[in-house]
XYZ file of C-alpha atoms in Angstrom:
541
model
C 18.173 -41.958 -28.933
C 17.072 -38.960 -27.502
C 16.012 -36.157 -29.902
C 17.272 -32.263 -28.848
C 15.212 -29.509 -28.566
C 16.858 -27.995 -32.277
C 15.977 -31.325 -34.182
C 12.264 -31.303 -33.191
C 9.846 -29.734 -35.930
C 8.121 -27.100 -33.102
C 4.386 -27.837 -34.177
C 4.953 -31.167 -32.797
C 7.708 -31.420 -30.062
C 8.933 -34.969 -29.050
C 8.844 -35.520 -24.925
C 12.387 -35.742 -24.495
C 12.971 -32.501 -25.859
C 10.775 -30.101 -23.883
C 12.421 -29.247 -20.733
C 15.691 -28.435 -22.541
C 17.676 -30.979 -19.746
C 16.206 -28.327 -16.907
C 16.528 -29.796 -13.168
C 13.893 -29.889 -10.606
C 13.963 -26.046 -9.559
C 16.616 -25.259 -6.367
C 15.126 -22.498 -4.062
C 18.817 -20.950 -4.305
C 18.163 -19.797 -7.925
C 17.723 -16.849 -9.209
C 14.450 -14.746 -8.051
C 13.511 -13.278 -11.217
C 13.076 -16.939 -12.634
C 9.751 -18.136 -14.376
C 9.473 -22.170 -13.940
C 5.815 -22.343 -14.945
C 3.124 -19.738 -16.640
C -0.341 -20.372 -16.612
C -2.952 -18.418 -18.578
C -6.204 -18.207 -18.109
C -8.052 -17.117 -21.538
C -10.847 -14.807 -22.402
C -14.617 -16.549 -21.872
C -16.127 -13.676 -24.367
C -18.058 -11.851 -21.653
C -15.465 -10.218 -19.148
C -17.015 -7.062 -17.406
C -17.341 -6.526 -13.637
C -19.059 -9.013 -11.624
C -18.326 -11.858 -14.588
C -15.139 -11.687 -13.567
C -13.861 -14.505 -10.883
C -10.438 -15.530 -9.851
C -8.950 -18.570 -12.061
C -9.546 -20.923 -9.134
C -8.919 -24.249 -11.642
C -4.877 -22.085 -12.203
C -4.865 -21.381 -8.206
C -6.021 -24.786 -7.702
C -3.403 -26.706 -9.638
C -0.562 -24.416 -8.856
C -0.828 -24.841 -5.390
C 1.157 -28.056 -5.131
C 3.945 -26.633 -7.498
C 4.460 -23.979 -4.836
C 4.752 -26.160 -1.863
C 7.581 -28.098 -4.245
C 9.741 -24.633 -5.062
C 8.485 -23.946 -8.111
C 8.341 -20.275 -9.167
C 4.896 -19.627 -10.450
C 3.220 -17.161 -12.307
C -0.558 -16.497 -14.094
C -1.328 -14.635 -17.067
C -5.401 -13.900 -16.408
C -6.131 -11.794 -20.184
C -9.760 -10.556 -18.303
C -7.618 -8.514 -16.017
C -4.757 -7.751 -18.014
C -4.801 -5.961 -21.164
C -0.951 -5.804 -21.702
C -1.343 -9.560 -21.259
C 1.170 -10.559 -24.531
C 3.588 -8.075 -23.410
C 3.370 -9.626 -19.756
C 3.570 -13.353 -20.988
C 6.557 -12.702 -23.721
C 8.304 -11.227 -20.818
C 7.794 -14.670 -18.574
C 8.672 -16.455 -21.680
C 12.336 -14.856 -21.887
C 12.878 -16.572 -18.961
C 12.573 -20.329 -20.485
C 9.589 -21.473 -17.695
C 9.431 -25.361 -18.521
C 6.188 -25.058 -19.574
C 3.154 -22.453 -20.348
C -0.047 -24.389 -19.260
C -3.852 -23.124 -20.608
C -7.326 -24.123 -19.043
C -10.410 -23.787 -21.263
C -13.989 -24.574 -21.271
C -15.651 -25.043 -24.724
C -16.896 -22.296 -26.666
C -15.468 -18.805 -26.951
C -12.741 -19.435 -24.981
C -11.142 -21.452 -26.651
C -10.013 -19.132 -29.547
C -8.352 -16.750 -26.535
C -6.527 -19.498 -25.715
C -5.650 -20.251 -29.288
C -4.500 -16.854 -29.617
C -2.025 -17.149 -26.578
C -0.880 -20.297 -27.422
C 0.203 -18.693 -30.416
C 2.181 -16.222 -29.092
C 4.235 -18.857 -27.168
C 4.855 -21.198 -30.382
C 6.264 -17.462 -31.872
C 8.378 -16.435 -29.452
C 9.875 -19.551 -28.083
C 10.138 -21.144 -31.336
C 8.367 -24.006 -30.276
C 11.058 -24.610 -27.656
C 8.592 -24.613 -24.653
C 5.826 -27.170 -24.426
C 2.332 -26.236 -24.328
C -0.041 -28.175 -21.856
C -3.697 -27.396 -22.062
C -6.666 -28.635 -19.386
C -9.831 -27.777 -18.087
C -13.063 -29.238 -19.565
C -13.320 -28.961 -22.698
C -9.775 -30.260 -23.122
C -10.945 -33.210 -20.890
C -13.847 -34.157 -22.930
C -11.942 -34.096 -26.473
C -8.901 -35.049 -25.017
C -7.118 -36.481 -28.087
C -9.307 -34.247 -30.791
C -7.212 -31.563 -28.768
C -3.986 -32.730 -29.122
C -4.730 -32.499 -32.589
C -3.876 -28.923 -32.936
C -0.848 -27.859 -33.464
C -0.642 -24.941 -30.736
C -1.152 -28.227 -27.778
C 1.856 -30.510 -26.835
C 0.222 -32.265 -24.015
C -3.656 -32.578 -22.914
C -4.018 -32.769 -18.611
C -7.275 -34.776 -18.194
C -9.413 -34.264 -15.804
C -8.595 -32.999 -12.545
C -4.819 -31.590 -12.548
C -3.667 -30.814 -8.822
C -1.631 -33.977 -9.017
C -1.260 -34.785 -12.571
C 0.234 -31.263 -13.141
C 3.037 -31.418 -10.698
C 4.123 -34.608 -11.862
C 4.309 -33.373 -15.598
C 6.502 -30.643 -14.682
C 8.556 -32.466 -12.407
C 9.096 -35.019 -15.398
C 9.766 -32.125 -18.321
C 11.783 -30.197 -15.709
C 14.242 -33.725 -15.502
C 13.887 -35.020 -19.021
C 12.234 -38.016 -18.244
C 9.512 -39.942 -20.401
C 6.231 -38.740 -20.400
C 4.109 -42.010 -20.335
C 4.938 -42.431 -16.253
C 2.476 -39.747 -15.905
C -1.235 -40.645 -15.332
C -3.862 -38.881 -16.774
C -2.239 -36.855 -19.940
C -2.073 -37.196 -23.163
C 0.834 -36.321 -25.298
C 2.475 -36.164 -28.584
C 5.339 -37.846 -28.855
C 6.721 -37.044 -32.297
C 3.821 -38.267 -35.214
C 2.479 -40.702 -32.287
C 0.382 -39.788 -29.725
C 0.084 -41.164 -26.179
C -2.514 -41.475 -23.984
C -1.469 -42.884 -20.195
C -4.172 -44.489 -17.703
C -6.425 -42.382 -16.377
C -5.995 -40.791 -12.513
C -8.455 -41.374 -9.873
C -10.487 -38.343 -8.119
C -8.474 -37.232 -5.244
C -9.567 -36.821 -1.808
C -10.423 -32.907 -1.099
C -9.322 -32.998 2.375
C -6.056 -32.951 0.877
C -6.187 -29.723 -1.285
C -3.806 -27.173 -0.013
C -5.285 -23.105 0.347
C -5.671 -21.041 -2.419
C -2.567 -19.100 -2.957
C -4.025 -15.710 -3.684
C -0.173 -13.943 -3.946
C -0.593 -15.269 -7.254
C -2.753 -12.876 -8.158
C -4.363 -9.223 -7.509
C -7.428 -10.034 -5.662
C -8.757 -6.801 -5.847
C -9.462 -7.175 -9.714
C -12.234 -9.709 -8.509
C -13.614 -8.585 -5.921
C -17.144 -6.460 -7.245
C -20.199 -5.705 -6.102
C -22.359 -8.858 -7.287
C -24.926 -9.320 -9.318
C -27.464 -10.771 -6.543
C -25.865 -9.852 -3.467
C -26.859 -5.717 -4.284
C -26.022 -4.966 -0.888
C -22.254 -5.687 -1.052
C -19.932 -3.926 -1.876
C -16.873 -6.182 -1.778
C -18.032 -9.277 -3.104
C -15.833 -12.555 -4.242
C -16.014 -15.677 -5.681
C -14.203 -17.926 -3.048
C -13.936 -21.412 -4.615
C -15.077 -24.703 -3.947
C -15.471 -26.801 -0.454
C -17.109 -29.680 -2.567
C -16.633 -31.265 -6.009
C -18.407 -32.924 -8.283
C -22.291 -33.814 -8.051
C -24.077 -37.210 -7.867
C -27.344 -36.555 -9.708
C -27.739 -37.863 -13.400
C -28.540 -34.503 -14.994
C -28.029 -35.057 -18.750
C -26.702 -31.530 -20.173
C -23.903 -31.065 -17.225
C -20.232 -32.047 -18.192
C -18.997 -30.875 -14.873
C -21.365 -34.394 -13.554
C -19.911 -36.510 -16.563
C -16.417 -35.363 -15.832
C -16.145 -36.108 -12.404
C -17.968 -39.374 -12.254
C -20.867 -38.335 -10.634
C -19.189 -38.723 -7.009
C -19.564 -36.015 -4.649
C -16.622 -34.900 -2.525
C -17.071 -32.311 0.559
C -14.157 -31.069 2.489
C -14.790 -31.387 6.061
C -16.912 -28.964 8.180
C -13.833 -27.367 9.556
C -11.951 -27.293 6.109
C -14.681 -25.585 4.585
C -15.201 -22.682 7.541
C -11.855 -22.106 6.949
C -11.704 -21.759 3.605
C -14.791 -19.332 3.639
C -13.782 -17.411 6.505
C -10.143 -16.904 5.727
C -10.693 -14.927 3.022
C -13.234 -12.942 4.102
C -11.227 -11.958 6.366
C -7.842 -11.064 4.851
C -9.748 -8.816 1.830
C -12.481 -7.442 3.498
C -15.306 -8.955 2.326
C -19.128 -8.588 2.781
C -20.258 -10.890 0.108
C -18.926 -14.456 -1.280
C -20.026 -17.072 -4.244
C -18.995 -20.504 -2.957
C -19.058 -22.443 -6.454
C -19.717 -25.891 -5.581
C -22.160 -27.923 -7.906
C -23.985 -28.881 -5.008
C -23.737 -27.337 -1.767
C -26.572 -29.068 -0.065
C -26.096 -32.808 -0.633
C -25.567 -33.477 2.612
C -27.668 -31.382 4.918
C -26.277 -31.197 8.555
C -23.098 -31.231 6.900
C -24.230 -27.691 5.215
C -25.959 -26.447 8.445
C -23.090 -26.742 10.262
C -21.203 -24.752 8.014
C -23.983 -21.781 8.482
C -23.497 -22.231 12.455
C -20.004 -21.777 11.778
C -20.300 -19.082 9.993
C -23.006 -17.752 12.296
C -20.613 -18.145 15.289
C -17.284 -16.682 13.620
C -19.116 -13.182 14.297
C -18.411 -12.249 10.378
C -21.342 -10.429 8.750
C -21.486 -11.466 4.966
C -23.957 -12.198 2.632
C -23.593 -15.280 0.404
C -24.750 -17.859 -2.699
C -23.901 -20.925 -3.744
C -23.843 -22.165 -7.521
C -26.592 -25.054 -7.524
C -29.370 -25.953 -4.988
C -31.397 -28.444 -6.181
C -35.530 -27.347 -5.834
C -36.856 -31.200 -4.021
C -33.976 -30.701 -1.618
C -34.136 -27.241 -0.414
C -38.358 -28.437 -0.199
C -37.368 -31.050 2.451
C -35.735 -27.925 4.731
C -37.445 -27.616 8.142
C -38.214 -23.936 8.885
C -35.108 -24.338 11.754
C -32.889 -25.226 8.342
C -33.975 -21.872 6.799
C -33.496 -20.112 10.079
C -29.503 -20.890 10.510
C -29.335 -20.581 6.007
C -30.756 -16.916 6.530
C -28.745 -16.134 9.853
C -25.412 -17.158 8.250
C -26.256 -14.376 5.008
C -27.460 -16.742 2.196
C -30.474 -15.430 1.709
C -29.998 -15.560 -2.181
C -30.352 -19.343 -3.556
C -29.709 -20.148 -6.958
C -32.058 -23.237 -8.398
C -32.265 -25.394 -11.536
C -35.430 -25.174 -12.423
C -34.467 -26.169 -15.999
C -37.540 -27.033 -17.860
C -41.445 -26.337 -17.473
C -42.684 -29.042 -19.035
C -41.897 -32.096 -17.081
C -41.306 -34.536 -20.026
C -38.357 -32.370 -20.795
C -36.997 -33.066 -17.436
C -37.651 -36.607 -17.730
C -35.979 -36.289 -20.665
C -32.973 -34.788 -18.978
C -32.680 -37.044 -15.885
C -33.318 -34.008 -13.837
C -34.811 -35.698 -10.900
C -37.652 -33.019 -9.908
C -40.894 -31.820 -11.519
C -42.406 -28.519 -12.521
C -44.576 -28.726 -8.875
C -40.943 -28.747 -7.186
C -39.966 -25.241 -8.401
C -43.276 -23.884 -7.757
C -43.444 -25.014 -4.250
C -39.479 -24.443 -3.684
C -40.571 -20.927 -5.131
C -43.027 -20.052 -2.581
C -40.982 -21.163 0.180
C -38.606 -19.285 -0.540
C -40.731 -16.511 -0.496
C -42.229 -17.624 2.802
C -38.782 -17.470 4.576
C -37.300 -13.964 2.942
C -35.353 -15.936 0.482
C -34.587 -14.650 -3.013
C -34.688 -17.448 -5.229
C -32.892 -17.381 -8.790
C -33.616 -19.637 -11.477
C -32.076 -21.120 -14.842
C -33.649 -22.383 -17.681
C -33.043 -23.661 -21.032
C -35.176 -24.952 -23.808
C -33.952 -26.091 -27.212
C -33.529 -30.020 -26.402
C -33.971 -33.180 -28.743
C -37.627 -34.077 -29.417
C -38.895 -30.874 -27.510
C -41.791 -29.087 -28.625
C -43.308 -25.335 -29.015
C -45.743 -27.027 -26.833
C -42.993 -27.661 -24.306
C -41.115 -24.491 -24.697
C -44.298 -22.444 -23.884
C -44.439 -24.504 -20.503
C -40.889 -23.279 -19.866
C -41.922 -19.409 -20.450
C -45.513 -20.099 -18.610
C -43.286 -21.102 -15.862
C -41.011 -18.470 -16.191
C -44.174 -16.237 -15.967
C -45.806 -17.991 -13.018
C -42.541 -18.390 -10.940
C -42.486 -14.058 -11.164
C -46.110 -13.518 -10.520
C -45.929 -15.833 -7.284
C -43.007 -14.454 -6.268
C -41.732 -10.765 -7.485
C -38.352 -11.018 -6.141
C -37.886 -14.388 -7.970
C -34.939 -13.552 -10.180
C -34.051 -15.635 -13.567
C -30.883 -15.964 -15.529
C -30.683 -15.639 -19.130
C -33.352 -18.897 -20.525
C -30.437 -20.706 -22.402
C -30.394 -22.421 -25.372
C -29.666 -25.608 -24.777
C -25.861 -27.236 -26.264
C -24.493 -30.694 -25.846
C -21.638 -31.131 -24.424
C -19.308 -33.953 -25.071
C -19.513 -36.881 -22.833
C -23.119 -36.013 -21.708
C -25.662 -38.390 -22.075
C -27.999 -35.918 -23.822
C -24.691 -35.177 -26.390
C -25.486 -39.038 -27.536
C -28.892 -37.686 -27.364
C -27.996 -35.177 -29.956
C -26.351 -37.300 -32.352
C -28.961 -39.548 -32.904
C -31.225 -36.614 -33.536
C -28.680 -35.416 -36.418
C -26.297 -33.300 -34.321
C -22.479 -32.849 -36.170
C -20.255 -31.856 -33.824
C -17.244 -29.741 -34.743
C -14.324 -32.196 -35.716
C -10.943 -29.729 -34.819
C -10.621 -27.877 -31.316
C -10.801 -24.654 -33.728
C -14.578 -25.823 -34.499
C -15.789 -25.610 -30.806
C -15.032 -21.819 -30.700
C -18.590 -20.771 -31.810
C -20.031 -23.701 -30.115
C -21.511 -21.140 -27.149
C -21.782 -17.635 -28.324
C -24.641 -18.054 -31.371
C -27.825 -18.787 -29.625
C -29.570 -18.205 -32.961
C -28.010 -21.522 -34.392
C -27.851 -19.684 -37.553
C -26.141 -22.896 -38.946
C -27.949 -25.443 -37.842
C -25.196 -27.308 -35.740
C -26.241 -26.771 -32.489
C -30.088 -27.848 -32.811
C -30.435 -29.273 -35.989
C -33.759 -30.701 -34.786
C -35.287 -27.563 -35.247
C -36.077 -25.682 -38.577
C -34.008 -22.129 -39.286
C -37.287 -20.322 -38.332
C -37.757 -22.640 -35.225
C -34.129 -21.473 -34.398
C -34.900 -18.104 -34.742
C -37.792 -17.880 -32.507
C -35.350 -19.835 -29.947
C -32.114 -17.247 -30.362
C -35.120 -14.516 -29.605
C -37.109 -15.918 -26.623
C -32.707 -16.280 -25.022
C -32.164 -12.494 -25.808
C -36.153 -11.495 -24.571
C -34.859 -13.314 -21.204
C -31.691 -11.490 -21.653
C -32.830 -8.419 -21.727
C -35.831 -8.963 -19.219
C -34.094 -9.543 -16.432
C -30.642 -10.904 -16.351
C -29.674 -7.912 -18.186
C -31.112 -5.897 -14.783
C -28.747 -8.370 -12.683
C -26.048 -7.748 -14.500
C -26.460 -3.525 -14.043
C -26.212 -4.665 -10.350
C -23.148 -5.376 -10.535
C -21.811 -2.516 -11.836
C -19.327 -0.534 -8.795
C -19.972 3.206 -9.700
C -23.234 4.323 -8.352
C -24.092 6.924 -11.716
C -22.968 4.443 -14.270
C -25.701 2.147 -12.539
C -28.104 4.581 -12.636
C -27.845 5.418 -16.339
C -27.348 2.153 -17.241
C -30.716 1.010 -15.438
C -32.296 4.288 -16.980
C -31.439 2.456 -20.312
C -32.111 -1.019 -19.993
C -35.541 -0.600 -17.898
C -37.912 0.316 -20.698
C -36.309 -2.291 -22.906
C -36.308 -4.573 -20.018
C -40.072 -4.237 -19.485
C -40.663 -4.243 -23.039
C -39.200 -7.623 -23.457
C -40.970 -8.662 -20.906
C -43.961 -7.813 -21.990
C -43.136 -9.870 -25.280
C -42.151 -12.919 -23.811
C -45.230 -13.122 -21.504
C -47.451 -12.709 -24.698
C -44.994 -15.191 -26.128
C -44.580 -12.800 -29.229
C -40.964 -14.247 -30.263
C -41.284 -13.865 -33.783
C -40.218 -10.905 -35.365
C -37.994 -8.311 -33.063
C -35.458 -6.236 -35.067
C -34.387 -4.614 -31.698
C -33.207 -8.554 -31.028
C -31.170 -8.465 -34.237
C -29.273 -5.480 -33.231
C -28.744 -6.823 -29.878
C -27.053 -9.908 -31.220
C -24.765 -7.657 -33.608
C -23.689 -5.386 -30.530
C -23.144 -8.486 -28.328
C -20.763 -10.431 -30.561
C -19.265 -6.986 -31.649
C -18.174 -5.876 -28.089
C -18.649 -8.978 -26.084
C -16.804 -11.589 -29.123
C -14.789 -9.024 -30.619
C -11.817 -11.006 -31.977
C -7.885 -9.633 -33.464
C -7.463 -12.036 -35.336
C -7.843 -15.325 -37.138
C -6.366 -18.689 -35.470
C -4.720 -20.904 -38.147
């Protein structure tokens, strides 16, 4: 018998009673109506250039729009009325509100929205959560009482068929790739398989105000109008052991063609203007005259931009002819960003990483050679890793600058295992306790100090220390300089850099000397950071 809407407790809805017997959409209906609200949460660090469209929201709500459905996004980075915006949506019944989160800070903004829906609708509209985090955990998810129904894994397809099956009342469990509470039981259908990206319809960008991500961006200085234009790949086939994006999607790589991916570049550079892009695929590079034909494509279009990708891996951009470089440069992406990772290379055996300290050095001075600005991430706080090995990281950090003084660096991150990495099972073994709600994951990213002892439990409280201050010493020593690059208005630069510089240098100077031990100035850092940057209304229970 089915189960009405009114008879279903509204922390834990049964599947029959979500769409409230609502019909596949009609395009004659009304215009004003809401069929579907996604929100994209909070990450804890939202100014300027940090800012990107919610490509994973675009992404999946693509396919509802080519089926009639009346979409809409909540973003709460851009919108600071954002409950009086999604209470509005909500009065008109949409068949569901659907979240994305990673782990970590995020996940108590989406907590907090997902509140506001159980209080206004009275439980009476379903609330479907995705993204990765949600993907990893997905059951430990469902657990909460703000989440109806878990999207695993990639949800262009898996979405539209949900809300085609709330939206006519129809069992849940023909759906693959969710999981779902279906009164006290919960139900987890077979998984989906990856789908082919040749098939991915355009971004819609009506869904949202482009302008409130377009910046000037942190490496490309020169733009003015720079924006983060999506993906022409997924996924990434190397084993690296600390990246859930790999572990998610299966380790397969999956370029759009040539002419798929010129057009999705060059479209919207375009139609807004642009002179700078981030094109955020894991790997750009994999295949190499696949990529150079993309920068004679770019090259031929006549468009002047300048442009980055997410991850270039050091051993292949080594094996570029000085041709290669020639087209990379002539297309704008004269800004690389690299893994370096570790500087001791047992740590990136460790990892599965692939390369060796003597890559990044030698991808380092190419770049130099050819004009290139490389920028560099590392981490250090693994299982079984050393002082001794963490000193190789910041000796590299040290030598990668003195060979090359445009080398830029993001922040030197402490390293956290993520679920469903192989360096996660790592962890355990080594006496890691991961957080047992979805409410436990909310501090999982934002304490780099480890103040606790959950993150690195390998290492003593005064070992953790010295960790949390060698990440704010990178911080402040040059990503912090990055970051001021980003900023629009020319005099708020200015002071800003006026500011940071001396602090920048000085921190510098520390880490170079490798005197991480005691640094007040670090302490007060960290308070301002989680005071501004984590600043929280309110508790989640």
């Amino acid at each position: 018998m089915k189960v009405s809407i009114q008879e279903t407790p509204s922390h834990l809805p049964r599947s029959e009673a979500f769409a409230g017997g609502r019909k596949v959409p009609s395009l004659k209906t009304k215009e004003d109506r809401v069929d579907v609200v996604f929100i994209y949460p909070k990450t804890g660090i939202d100014l300027g250039a940090t800012i990107g469209p919610p490509h994973a929201l675009l992404s999946v709500a693509a396919p509802l729009l080519k089926k009639g459905f009346k979409v809409k996004i909540v973003d709460q980075r851009t919108d600071a009325h954002w409950r009086e915006t999604l209470s509005g949506m909500l009065a008109q019944r949409p068949i569901c509100v659907a979240l994305t989160s990673m782990t970590g800070t995020q996940i108590y903004f989406a907590l907090e929205a997902a509140k506001l829906v159980r209080e206004v609708s009275n439980g009476k509209i379903p609330i479907v959560w995705g993204g990765a985090h949600p993907s990893s955990l997905p059951e430990q998810t469902l657990k909460s009482e703000y989440v109806d129904v878990v999207c695993i894994g990639e949800g262009d397809i898996t979405f539209l068929e949900l809300v085609q099956v709330l939206a006519n009342k129809e069992p849940l469990d023909q759906v693959k790739g969710i999981v779902f509470k279906d009164g006290v039981k919960m139900t987890m259908t077979p998984g989906r398989p990856l789908l082919d990206v040749e098939t991915l319809l355009p971004v819609p960008w009506e869904l949202v105000d482009v302008e409130k991500y377009i910046h000037r961006d942190f490496y490309l200085k020169e733009t003015r109008r720079s924006l983060d234009i999506g993906q022409t790949s997924r996924g990434c086939p190397f084993q690296c052991g600390f990246c859930s994006s790999a572990a998610l999607r299966h380790r397969q790589w999956r370029p759009m063609s040539v002419k798929r991916s010129l057009e999705m570049i060059l479209e919207p550079v375009k139609r807004f203007h642009l002179d700078g892009i981030w094109i955020r695929d894991d790997e750009f590079y994999i295949d190499r005259e696949r990529a150079y034909e993309i920068c004679q494509g770019i090259i031929d279009s006549g468009v002047k931009i300048k442009w980055y990708t997410s991850g270039t891996r050091v051993n292949i951009f080594n094996m570029a002819t000085d041709k290669d470089l020639d087209i990379l440069k002539r297309s704008g992406a004269d800004t690389l960003k690299f893994g370096a990772e570790s500087g001791s290379n047992r740590i990136l055996k460790l990892m599965k990483k692939g390369i060796r300290c003597e890559d990044t050095i030698e991808a380092n001075l190419k770049a130099k050679r050819h004009g290139i600005i490389p920028v560099f991430a590392l981490m250090i706080g693994f299982p079984t890793e050393t002082f001794e090995d963490i000193d190789k990281t910041i000796d590299l950090f040290v030598r990668l600058k003195k060979d090359n003084p445009k080398a830029q660096f993001e922040i030197i991150g402490t390293f956290t295992a993520m679920p469903q990495t192989p360096l996660y099972e790592v962890a355990l073994q080594h006496g890691l306790h991961p957080p047992q709600s979805l409410e436990g994951w909310i501090d999982w990213l934002s304490d780099e100090y480890d103040m606790e002892g959950k993150k690195i439990p390998w290492f003593n409280a005064s070992e953790r220390k010295k960790i949390g201050n060698i990440t704010y010493m990178s911080l402040l020593a040059n990503s912090s300089l990055n970051a001021i690059g980003g900023v629009s208005n020319n005099a708020m630069r200015l002071l800003l850099k006026l500011f940071i510089s001396p602090l920048s240098r000085y921190e510098g100077y520390k880490l170079r000397r490798k005197l991480y031990g005691f640094s007040p100035e670090l302490d007060f850092m960290r308070f301002l950071r989680r005071k501004v940057f984590y600043r929280r209304n309110q508790s989640i229970h």
